[in-house]
Tab-separated table of C-alpha atoms in Angstrom:
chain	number	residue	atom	x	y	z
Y	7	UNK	CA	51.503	101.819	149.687
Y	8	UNK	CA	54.715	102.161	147.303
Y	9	UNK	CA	55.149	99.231	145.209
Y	10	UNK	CA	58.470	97.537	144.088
Y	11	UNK	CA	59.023	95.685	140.532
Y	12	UNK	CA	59.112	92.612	142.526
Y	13	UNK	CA	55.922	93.221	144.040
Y	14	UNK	CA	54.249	90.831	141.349
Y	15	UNK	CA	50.150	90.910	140.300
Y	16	UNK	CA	48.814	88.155	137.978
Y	17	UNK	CA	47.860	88.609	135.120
Y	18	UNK	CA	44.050	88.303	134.360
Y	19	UNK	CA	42.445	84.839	135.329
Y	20	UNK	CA	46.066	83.260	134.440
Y	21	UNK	CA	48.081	82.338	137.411
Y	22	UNK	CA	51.673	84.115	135.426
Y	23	UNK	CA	52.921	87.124	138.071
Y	24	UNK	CA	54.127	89.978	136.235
Y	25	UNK	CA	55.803	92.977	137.369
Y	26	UNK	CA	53.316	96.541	138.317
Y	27	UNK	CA	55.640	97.950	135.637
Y	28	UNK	CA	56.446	96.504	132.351
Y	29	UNK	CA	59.731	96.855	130.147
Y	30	UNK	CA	59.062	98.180	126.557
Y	31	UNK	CA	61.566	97.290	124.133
Y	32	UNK	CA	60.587	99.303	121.124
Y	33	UNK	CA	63.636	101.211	121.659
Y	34	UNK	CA	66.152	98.674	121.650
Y	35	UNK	CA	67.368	99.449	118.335
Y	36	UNK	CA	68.168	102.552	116.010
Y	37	UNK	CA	66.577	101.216	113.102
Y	38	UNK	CA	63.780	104.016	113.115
Y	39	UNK	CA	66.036	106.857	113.366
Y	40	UNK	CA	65.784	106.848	117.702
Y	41	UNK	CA	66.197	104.488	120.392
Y	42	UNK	CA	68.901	102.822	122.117
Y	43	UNK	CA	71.940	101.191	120.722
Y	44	UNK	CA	73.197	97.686	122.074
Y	45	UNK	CA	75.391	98.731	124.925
Y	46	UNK	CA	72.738	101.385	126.393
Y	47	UNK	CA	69.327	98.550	125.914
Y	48	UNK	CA	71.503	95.969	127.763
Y	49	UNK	CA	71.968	98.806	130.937
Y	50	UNK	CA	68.060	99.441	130.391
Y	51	UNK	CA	67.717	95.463	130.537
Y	52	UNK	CA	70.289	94.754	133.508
Y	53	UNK	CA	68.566	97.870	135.344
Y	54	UNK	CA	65.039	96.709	135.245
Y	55	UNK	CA	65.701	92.947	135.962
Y	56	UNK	CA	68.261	93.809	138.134
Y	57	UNK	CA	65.656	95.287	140.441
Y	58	UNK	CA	63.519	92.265	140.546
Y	59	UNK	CA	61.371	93.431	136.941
Y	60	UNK	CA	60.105	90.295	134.670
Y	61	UNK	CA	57.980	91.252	132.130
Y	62	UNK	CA	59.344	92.471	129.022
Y	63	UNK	CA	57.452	93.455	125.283
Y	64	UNK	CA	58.884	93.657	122.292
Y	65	UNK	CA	57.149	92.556	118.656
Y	66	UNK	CA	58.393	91.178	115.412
Y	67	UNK	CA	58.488	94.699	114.187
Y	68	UNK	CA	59.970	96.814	116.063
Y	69	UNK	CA	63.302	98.363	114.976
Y	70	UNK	CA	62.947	95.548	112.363
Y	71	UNK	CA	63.593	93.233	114.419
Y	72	UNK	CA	66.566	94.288	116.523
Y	73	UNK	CA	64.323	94.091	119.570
Y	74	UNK	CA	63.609	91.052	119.726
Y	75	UNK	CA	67.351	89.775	118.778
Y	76	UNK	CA	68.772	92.261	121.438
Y	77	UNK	CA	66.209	91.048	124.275
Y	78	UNK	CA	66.851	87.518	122.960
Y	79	UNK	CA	70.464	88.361	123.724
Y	80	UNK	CA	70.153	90.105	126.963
Y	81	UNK	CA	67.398	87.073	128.372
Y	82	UNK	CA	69.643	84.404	127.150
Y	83	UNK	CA	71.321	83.704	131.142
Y	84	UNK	CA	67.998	84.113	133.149
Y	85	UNK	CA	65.596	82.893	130.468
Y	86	UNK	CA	63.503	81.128	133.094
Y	87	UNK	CA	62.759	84.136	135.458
Y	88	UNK	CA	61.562	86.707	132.947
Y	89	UNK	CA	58.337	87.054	130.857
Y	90	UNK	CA	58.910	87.856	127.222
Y	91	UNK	CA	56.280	88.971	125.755
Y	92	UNK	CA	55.909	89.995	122.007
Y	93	UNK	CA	53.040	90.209	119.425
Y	94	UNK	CA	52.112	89.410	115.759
Y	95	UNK	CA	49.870	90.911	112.775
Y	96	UNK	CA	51.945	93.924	111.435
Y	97	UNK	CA	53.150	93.722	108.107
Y	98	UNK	CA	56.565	91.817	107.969
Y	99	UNK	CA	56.944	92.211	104.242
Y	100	UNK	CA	56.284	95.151	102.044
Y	101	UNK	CA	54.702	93.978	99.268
Y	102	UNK	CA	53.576	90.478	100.840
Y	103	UNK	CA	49.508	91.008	101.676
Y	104	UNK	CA	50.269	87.832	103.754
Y	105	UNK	CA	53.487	88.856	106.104
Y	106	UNK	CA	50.455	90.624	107.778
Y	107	UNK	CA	46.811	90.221	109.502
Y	108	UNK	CA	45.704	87.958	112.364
Y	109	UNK	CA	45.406	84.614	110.175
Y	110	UNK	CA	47.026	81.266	110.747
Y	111	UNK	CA	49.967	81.901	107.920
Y	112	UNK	CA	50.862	84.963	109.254
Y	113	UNK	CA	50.825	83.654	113.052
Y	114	UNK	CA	53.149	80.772	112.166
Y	115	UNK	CA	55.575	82.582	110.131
Y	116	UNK	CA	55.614	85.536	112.539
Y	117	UNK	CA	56.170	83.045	115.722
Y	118	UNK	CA	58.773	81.106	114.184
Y	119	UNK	CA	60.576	84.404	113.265
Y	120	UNK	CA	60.275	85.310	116.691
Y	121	UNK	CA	61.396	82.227	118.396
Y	122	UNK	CA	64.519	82.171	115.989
Y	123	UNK	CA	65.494	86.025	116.747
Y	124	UNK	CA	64.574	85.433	120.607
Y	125	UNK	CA	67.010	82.778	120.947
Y	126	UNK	CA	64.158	80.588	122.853
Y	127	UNK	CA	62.125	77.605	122.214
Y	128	UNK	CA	58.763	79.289	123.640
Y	129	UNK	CA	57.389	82.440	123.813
Y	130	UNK	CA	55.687	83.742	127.108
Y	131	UNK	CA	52.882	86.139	126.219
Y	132	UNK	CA	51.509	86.380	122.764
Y	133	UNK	CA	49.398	88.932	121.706
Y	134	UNK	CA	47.579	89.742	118.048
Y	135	UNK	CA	48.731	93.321	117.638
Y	136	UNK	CA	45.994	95.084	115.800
Y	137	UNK	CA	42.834	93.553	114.424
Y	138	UNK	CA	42.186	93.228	110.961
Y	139	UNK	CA	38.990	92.981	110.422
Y	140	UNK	CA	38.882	89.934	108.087
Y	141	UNK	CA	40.451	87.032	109.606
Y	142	UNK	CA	37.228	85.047	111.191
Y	143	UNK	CA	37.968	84.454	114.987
Y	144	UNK	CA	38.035	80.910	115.274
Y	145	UNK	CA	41.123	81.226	112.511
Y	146	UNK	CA	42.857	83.407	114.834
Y	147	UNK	CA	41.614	81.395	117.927
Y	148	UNK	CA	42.364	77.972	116.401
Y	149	UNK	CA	45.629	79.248	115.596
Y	150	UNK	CA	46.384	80.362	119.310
Y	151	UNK	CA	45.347	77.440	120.734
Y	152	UNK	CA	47.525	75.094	118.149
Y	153	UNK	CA	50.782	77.196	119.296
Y	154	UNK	CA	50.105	76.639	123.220
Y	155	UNK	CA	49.306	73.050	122.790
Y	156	UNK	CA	52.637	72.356	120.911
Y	157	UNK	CA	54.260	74.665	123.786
Y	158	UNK	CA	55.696	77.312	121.369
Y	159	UNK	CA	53.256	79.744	123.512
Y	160	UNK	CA	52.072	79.897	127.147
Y	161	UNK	CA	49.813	82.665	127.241
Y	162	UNK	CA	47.474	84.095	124.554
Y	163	UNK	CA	46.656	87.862	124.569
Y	164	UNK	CA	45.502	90.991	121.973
Y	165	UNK	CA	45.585	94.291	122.038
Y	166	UNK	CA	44.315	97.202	119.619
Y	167	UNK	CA	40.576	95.341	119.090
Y	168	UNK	CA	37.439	96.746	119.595
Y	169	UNK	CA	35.520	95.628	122.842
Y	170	UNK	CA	32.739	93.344	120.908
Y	171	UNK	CA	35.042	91.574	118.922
Y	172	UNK	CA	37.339	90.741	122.244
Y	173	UNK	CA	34.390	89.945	124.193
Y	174	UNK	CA	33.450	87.354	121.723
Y	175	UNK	CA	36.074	85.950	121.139
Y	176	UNK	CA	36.826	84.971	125.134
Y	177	UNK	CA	33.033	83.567	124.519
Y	178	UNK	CA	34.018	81.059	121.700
Y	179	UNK	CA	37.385	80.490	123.577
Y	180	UNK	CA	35.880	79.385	126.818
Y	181	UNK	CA	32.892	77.357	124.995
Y	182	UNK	CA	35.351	75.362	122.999
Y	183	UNK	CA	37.896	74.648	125.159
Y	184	UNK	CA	40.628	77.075	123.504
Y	185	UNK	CA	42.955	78.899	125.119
Y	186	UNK	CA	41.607	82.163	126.686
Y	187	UNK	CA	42.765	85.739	126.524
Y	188	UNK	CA	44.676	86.547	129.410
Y	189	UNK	CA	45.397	90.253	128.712
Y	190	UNK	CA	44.246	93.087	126.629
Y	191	UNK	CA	47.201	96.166	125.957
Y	192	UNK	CA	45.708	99.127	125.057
Y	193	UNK	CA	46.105	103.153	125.081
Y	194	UNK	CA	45.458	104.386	128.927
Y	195	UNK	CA	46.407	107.897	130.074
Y	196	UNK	CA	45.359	110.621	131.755
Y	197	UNK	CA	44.442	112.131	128.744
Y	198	UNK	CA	43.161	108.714	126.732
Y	199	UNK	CA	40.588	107.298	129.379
Y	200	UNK	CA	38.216	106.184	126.610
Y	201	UNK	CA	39.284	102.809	127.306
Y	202	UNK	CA	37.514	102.971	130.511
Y	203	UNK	CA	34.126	102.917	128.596
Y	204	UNK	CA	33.611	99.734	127.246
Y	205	UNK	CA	37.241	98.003	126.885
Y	206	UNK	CA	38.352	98.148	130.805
Y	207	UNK	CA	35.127	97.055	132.120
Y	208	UNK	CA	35.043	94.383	129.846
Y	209	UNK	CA	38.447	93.102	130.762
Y	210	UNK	CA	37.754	93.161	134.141
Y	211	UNK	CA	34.540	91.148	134.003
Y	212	UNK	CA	36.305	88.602	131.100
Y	213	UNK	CA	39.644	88.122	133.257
Y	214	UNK	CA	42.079	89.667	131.149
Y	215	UNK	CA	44.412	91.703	132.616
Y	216	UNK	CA	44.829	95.181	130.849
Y	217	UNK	CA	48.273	96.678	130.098
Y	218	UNK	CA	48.416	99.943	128.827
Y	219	UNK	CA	50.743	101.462	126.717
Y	220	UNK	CA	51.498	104.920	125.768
Y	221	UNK	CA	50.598	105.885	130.058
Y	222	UNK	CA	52.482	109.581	128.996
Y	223	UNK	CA	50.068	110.452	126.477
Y	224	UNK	CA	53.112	110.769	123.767
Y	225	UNK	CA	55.056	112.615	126.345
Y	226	UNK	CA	52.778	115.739	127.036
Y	227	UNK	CA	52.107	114.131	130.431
Y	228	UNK	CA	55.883	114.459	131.057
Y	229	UNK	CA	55.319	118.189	130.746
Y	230	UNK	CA	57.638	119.109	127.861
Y	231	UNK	CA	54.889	120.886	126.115
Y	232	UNK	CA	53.419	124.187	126.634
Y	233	UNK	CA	50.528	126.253	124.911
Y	234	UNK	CA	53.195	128.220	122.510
Y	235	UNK	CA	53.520	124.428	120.653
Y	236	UNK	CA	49.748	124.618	120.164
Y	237	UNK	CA	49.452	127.941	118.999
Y	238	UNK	CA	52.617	127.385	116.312
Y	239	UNK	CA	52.517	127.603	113.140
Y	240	UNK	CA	52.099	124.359	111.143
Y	241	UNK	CA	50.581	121.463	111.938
Y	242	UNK	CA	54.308	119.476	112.638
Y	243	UNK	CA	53.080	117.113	110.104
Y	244	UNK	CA	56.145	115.361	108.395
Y	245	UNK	CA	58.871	117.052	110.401
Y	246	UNK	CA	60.190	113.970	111.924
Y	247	UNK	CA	59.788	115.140	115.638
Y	248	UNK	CA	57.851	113.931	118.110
Y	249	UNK	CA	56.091	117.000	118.734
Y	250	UNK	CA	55.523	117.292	115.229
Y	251	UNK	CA	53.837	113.346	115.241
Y	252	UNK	CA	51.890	114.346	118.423
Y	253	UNK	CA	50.027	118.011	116.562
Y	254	UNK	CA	49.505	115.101	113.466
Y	255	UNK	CA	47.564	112.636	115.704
Y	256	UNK	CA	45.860	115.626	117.448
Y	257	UNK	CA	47.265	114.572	121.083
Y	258	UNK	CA	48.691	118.550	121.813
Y	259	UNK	CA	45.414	120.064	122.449
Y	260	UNK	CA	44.311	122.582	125.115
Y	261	UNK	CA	42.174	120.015	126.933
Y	262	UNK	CA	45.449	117.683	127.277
Y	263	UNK	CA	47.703	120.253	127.973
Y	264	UNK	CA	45.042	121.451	131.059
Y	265	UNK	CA	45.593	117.876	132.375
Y	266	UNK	CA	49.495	117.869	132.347
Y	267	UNK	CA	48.999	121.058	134.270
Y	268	UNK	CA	46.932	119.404	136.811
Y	269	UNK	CA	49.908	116.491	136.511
Y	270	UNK	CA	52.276	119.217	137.323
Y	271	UNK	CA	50.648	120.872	140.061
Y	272	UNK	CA	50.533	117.415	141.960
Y	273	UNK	CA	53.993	116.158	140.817
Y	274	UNK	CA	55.157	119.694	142.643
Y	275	UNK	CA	52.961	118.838	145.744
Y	276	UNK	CA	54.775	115.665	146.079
Y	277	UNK	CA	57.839	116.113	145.088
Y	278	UNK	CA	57.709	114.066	141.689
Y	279	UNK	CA	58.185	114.479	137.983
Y	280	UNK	CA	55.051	114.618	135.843
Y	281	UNK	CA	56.103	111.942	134.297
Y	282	UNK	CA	55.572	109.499	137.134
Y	283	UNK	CA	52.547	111.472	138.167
Y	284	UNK	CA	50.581	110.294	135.082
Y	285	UNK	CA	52.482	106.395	135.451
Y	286	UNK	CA	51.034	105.805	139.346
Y	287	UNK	CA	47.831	107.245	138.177
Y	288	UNK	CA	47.434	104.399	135.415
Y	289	UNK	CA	48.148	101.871	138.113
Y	290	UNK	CA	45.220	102.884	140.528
Y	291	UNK	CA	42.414	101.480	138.363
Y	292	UNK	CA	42.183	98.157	139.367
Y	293	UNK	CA	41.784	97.137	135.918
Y	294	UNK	CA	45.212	97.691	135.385
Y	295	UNK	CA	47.861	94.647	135.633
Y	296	UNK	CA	50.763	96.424	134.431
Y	297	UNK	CA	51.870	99.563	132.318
Y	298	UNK	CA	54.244	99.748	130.221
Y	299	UNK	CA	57.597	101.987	130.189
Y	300	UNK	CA	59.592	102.997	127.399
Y	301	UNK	CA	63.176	104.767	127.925
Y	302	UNK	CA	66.016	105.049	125.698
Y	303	UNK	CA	68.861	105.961	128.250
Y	304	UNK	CA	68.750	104.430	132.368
Y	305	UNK	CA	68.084	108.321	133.891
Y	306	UNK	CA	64.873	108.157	131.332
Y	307	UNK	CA	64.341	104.458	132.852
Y	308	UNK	CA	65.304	105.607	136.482
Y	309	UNK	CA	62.721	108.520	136.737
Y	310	UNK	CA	60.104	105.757	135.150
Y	311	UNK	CA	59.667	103.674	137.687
Y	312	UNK	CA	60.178	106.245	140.484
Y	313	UNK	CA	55.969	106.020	139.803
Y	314	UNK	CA	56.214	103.160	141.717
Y	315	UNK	CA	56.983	105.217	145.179
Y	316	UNK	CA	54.307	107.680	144.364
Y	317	UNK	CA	51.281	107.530	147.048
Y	318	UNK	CA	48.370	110.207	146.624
Y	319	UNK	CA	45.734	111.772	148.461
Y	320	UNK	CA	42.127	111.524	148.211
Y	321	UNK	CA	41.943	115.072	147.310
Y	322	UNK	CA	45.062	114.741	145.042
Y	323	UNK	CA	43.189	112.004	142.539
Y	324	UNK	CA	40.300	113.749	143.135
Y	325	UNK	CA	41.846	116.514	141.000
Y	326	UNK	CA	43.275	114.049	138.308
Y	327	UNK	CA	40.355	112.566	137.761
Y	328	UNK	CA	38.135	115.298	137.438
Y	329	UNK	CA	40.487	117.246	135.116
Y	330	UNK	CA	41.068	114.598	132.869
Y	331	UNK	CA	37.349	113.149	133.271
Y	332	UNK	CA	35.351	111.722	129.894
Y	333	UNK	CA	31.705	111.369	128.946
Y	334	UNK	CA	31.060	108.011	129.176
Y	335	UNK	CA	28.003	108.293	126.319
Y	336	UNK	CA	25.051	105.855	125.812
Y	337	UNK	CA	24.509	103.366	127.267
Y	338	UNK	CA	26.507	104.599	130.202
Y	339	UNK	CA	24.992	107.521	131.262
Y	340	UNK	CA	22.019	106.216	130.344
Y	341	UNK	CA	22.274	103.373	133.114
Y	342	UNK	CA	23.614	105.261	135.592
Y	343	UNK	CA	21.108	107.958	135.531
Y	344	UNK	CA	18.796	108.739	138.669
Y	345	UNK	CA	16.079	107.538	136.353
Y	346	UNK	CA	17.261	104.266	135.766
Y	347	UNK	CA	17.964	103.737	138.627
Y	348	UNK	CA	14.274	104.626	140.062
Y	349	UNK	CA	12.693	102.312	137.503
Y	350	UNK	CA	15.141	99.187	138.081
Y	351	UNK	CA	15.940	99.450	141.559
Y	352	UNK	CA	13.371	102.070	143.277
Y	353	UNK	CA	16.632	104.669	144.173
Y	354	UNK	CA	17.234	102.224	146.419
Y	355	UNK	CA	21.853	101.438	145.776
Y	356	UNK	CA	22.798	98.159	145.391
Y	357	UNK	CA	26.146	97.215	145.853
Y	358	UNK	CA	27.902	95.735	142.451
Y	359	UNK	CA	30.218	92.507	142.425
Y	360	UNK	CA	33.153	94.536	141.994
């Protein structure tokens, strides 16, 4: 069935509704050289909430902080309604070792820069933007759990962490009484479904509800790449372009660009852009909570959540899936293996919780 931004899912095992599509805010702003000045993010914010969205991310970061004052702005009349979500960790002073990381100094002094350039006395989703690797959990846990018991925070999430160190720290969480993780934002695509080996399961069995980000693969989902850009000369490296960013990181590839083809073929079967091809696909795996959109002008926005009417056909995710399918690796393939299987179960198929 086609979904609708008010068609609202919870998020993980915490009773908050969110909208199937989220509102990123990384390009309200043109302090990194692109994005969206004030007038055009404020038709990107009326647009979205206008049609029912509530969850918008932003982090103390991004555009140096003109997100979060423009959302701020924008949220000020219908504060209530709307989930603002933002995140801490990254580096807020060059030259400060301590503006950054997941410990309790740079949680408070991120938060209370937040609150100030949000314009509100509580923040709706917190997550811990990348992990460190030095802060001990219960620091980072302790420090979550201090901010939603003095109500400067509702919901506690993190994103960019490797599955053991989440899993664990749920564990400690729920054995101490802390607040848990309620979501877990992380790369998802059609052509970045390594998620889907350890992090997605694990979210789904832990109650947080995942959120990806990047669901166009750096936009060669969209289709605006062909094999002449991977055959160029140059690596890209340095030139300030997206495509040059995307041959840096390694994401134009002839495996990718083989699954926006796929993308295409469908998006022409049905009538759709590429682009929200590769969005409705993200939202099938019932993993997902909500993805996350980026646009820096309302036709950008418009054809974004035009993934929301998308319906496919067996045989059309068939295709998808198999084009843009990963080895899962050890233990995985391991476990599910006809041999495994004989020697736990005697072949005979048991059907799992989920």
């Amino acid at each position: 069935m086609a979904l609708t931004l008010d068609a609202y899912r919870l998020l993980g095992r915490s009773g908050l509704r969110v909208s199937p599509l989220a509102l990123g805010t990384a390009t309200f702003g043109t302090e990194w050289g692109w994005g969206a000045e004030r007038a055009e993010a404020r038709k990107l914010f009326d647009h979205y909430v206008g049609l029912g969205g509530n969850l918008l991310d932003t982090a103390d970061t991004y555009t140096d902080g003109s997100s979060e004052r423009l959302l701020g702005e924008f949220a000020r009349q219908e504060r209530e309604r709307l989930v603002l979500a933002t995140k801490y960790s990254t580096l807020r002073r060059p030259g400060d070792p301590n503006s950054g990381g997941g410990h309790r100094k740079a949680l408070f002094g991120s938060v209370e820069g937040s609150l100030r350039r949000l314009a509100t006395d509580y923040i709706d989703l917190l997550y811990l933007h990348v992990w460190d690797f030095r802060t001990p959990v219960e620091e980072v846990l302790r420090g979550l759990d201090d901010l939603v018991r003095q109500g400067k925070v509702l919901y506690v999430a993190i994103s960019n962490t490797p599955a053991w160190q989440v899993s664990r720290m749920q564990a400690i969480a729920d054995l101490r009484g802390w607040a848990p993780l309620v979501a877990l934002q992380l790369e998802y695509s059609l052509i970045e479904r390594t998620a889907e080996r350890d992090l997605i399961p694990m979210a789904q069995e832990l109650g947080l509800g995942v959120v990806p980000y990047s669901p166009l693969g750096g936009g060669v989902l969209s289709g605006k790449y062909g094999r002449n850009d991977v055959t160029a000369t140059g690596d890209g490296t340095g030139d300030g372009t997206r495509k040059g960013l995307n041959l840096a990181l390694g994401t134009l590839t002839e495996r990718n660009l083989a699954v926006a083809e796929v993308a295409r073929d469908v998006a022409a079967e049905l009538g759709r852009t590429p682009a929200q091809i590769a969005l409705a696909w993200t939202l099938r795996n019932p993993g997902v909570a909500t993805t996350l959109i980026g646009a820096r002008t309302p036709t950008q926005l418009e054809e974004n959540l035009g993934a929301l009417e998308v319906e496919f056909t067996a045989t059309q995710l068939a295709r998808l899936d198999a084009a843009s399918a990963i080895e899962l690796g050890q233990p995985h393939d391991l476990l599910a293996s006809d041999h495994i299987r004989q020697v736990t179960t005697g072949g005979l198929r048991i059907e799992t919780r989920r």
